[in-house]
Short mmCIF file of C-alpha atoms in Angstrom, two decimals:
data_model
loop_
_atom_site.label_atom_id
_atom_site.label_comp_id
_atom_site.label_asym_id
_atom_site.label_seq_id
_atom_site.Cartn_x
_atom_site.Cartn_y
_atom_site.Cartn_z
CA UNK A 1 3.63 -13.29 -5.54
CA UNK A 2 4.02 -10.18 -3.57
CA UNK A 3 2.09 -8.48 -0.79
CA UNK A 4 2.78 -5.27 0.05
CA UNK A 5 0.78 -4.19 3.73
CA UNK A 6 0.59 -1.09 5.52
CA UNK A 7 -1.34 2.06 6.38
CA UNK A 8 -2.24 4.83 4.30
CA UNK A 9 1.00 6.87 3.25
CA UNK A 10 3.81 4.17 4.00
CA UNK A 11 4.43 3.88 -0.04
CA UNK A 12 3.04 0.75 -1.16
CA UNK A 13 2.18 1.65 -4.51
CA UNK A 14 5.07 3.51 -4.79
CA UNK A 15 7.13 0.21 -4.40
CA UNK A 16 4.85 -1.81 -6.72
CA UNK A 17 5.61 0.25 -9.11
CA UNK A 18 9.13 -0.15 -8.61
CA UNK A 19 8.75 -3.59 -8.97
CA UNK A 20 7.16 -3.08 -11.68
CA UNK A 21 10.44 -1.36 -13.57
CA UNK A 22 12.44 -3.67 -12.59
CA UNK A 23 10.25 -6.15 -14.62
CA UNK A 24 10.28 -7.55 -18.01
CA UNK A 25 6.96 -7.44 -19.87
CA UNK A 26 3.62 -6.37 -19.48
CA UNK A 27 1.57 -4.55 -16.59
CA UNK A 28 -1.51 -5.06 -15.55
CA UNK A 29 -2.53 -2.41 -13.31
CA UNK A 30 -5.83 -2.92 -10.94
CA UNK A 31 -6.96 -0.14 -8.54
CA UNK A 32 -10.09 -1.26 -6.25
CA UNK A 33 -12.15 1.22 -5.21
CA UNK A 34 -16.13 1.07 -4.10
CA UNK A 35 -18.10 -0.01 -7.27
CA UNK A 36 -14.97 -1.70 -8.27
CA UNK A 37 -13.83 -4.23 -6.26
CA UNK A 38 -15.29 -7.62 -7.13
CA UNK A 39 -13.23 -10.79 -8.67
CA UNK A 40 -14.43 -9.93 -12.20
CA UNK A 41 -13.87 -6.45 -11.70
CA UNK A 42 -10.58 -6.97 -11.15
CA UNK A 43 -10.08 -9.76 -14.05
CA UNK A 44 -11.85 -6.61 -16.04
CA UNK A 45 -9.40 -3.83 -15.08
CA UNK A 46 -6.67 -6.05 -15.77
CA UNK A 47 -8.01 -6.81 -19.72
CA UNK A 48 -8.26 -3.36 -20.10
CA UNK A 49 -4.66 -2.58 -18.50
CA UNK A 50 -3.71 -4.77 -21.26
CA UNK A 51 -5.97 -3.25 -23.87
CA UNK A 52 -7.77 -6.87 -24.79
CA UNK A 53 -11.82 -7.88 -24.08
CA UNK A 54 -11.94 -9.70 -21.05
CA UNK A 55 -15.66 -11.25 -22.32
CA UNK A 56 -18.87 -11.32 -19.74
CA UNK A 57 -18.00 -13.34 -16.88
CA UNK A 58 -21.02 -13.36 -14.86
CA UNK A 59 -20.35 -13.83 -11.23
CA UNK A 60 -18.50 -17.46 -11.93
CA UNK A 61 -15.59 -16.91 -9.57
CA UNK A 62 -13.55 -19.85 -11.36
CA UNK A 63 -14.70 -18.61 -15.36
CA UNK A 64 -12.67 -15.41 -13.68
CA UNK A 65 -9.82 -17.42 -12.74
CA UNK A 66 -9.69 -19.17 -16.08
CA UNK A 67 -10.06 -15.41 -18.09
CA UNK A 68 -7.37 -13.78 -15.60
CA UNK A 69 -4.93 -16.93 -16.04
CA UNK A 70 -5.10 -16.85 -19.87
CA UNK A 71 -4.37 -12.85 -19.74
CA UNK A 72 -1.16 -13.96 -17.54
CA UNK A 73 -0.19 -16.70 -20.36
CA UNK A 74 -0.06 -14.74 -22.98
CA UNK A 75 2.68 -12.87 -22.45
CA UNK A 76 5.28 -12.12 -19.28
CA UNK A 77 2.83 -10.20 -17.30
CA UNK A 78 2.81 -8.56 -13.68
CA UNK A 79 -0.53 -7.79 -12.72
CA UNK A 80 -0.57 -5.30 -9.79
CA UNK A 81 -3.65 -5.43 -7.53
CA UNK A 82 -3.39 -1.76 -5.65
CA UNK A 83 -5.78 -1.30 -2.72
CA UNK A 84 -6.81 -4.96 -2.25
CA UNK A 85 -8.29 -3.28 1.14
CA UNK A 86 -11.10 -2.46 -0.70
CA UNK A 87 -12.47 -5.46 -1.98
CA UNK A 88 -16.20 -6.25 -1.35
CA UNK A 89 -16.50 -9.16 0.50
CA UNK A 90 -13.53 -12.31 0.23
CA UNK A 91 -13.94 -12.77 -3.89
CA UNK A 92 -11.06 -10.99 -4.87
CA UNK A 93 -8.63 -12.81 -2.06
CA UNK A 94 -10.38 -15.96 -3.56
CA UNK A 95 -9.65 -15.11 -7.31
CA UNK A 96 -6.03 -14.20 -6.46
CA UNK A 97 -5.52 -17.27 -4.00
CA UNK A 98 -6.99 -19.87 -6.68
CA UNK A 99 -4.78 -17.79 -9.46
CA UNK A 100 -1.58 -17.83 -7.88
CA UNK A 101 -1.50 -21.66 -7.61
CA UNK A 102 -1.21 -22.01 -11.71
CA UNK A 103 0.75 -18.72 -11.89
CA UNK A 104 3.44 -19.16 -15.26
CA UNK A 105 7.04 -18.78 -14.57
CA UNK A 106 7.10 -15.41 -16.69
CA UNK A 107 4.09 -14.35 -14.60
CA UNK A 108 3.86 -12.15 -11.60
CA UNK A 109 1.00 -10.88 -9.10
CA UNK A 110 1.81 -7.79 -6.47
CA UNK A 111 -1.10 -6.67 -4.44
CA UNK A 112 -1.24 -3.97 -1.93
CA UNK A 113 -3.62 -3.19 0.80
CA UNK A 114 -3.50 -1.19 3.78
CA UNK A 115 -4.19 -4.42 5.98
CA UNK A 116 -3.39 -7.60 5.80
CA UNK A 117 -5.45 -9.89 3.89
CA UNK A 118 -5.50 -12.83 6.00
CA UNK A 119 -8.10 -14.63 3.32
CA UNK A 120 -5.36 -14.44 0.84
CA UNK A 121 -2.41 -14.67 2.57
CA UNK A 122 -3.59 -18.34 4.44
CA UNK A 123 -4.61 -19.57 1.18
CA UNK A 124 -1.24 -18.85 -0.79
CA UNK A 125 1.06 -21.17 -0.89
CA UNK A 126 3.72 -19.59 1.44
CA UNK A 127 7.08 -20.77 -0.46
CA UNK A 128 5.98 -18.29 -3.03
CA UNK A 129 4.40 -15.30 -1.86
CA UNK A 130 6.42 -12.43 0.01
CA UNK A 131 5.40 -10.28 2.40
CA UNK A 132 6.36 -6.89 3.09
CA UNK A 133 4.71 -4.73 6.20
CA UNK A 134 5.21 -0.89 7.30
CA UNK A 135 8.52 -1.80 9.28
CA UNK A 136 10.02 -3.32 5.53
CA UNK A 137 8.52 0.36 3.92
CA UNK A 138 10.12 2.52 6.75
CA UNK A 139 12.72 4.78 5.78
CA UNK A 140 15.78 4.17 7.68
CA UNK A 141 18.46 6.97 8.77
CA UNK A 142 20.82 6.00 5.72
CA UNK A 143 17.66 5.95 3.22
CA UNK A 144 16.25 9.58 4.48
CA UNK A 145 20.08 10.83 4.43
CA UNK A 146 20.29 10.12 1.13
CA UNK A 147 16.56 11.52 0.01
CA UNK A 148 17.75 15.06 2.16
CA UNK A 149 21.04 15.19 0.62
CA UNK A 150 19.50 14.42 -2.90
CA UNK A 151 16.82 17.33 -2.15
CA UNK A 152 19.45 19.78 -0.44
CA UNK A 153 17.69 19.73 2.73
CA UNK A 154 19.62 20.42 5.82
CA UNK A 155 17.50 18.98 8.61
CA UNK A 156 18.88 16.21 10.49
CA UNK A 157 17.65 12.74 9.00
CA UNK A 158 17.81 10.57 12.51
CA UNK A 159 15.29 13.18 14.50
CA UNK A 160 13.15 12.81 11.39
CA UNK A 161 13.45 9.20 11.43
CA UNK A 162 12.93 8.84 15.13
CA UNK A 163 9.98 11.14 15.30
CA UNK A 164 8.13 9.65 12.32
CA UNK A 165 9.17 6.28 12.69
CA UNK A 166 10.33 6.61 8.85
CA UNK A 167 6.28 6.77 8.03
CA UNK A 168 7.10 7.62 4.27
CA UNK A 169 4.82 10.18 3.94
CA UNK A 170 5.98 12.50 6.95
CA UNK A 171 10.07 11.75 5.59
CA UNK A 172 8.61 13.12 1.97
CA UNK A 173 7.02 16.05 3.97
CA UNK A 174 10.43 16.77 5.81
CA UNK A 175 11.93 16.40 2.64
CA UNK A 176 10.28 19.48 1.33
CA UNK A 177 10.75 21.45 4.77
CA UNK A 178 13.90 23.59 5.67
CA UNK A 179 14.01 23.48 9.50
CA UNK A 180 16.01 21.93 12.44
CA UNK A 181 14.94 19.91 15.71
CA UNK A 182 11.67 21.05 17.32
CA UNK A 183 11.00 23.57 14.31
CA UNK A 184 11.11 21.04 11.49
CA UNK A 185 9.15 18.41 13.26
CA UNK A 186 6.55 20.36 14.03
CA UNK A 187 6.45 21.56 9.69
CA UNK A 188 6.38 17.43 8.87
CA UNK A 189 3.49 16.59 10.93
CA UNK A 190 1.28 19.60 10.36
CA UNK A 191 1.91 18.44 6.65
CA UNK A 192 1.19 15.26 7.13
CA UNK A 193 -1.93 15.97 9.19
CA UNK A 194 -3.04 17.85 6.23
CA UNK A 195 -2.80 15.05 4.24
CA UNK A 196 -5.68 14.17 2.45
CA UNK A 197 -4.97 10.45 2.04
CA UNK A 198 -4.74 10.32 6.19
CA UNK A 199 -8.78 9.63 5.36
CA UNK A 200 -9.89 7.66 8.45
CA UNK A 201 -6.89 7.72 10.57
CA UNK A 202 -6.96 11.54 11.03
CA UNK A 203 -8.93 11.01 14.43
CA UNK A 204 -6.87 9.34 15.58
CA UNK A 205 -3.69 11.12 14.43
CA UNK A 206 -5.24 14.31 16.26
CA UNK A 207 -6.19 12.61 19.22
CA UNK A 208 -2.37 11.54 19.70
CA UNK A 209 -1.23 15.38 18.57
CA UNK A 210 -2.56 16.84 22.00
CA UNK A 211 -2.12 14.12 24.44
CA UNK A 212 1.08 15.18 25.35
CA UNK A 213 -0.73 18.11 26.34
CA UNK A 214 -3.50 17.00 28.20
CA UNK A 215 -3.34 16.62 32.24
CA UNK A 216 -4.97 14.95 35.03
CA UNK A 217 -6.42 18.11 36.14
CA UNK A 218 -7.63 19.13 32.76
CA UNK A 219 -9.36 15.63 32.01
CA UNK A 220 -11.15 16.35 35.56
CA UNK A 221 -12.27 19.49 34.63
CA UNK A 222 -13.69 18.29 31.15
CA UNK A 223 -15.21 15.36 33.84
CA UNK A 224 -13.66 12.82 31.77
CA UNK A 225 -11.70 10.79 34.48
CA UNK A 226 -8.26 11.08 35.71
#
């Protein structure tokens, strides 16, 4: 059992899926989203993943238990819960809590959300689930070395890395930008700011773009405090 936790852009689903290659078997792939994101949806998107009838479940949180177990008995199957973040109230952290207790050997379950789900994660017995956060997902100085070199970029990976903080999505930006120090910076975050997965966190993102910009005086003048 595998969770996979950080913000928008840090490449969670990119490393399920990874997982997922290095797998034997079948895949059951789940993407929440509003309208979707109930225990029997996901029991539902994984039956059809698989290409079998997953039968009318109601709202019986354990019936969905019982159908999502016997999809995982079948055969060796991963079932990959993407956006767990989400869910619609604690169902789905139930469903996958109660699920992973009977989990097969030849059976896997990787979920990823963009924050941690506590509900599941205190419920799971800890000696089998994994955790991996945005610090585990950061690209380090050898890893964005290695993506420039592949790409023929000539930027220099540790100012990347220390001015993103290896946030995957800004390294993939700089991977695609030709430009040194100050210059190239500047091209990765103006990419990344006009990223339309950066969804709720672009506020934010823009409010810490022009603080290094904003002074005492100016804050006065705006009458905003000091």
């Amino acid at each position: 059992f595998t969770a996979i936790v950080g913000p928008a852009g840090t490449g969670k689903s990119v490393l399920a899926a990874q997982i997922v290659d290095a797998l034997d078997g079948r895949v059951a792939w789940c993407r929440l989203a509003p309208g979707w994101n109930r225990a029997t949806d996901i029991v539902g998107m994984a039956a059809a993943s698989l290409g079998v009838a997953s039968g009318d479940l109601g709202d019986d949180l354990h019936q969905a238990a019982d159908a999502l177990l016997e999809l995982l008995e079948e055969e060796p199957t991963c079932l990959v819960v993407d956006d767990l973040h989400e869910a619609d109230g604690g169902d789905a952290e139930q469903l996958l809590a109660e699920v992973s207790s009977f989990l097969p050997d030849n059976a896997a379950v990787i979920v990823t959300s963009r924050g941690r789900p506590t509900g599941l994660i205190g419920l799971v017995d800890p000696s089998i689930i994994t955790i991996l956060d945005a610090d585990d997902l950061a690209f380090d100085i050898t890893e964005t070395t290695s993506l420039f070199r592949a790409r023929g970029v000539d930027a220099d990976p540790a100012v990347t890395v220390e001015a993103t903080s290896g946030w995957a999505a800004a390294v993939a930006a700089a991977s695609d930008v030709d430009g040194e120090g100050r210059e190239g910076i500047d091209a990765v975050l103006t990419a990344a700011l006009s990223a339309s997965r950066l969804g709720a966190l672009r506020p934010i993102a823009e409010i810490a773009a022009v603080l290094p910009y904003v002074s005492g005086a100016l804050l006065s003048d705006l009458g905003v405090g000091t």
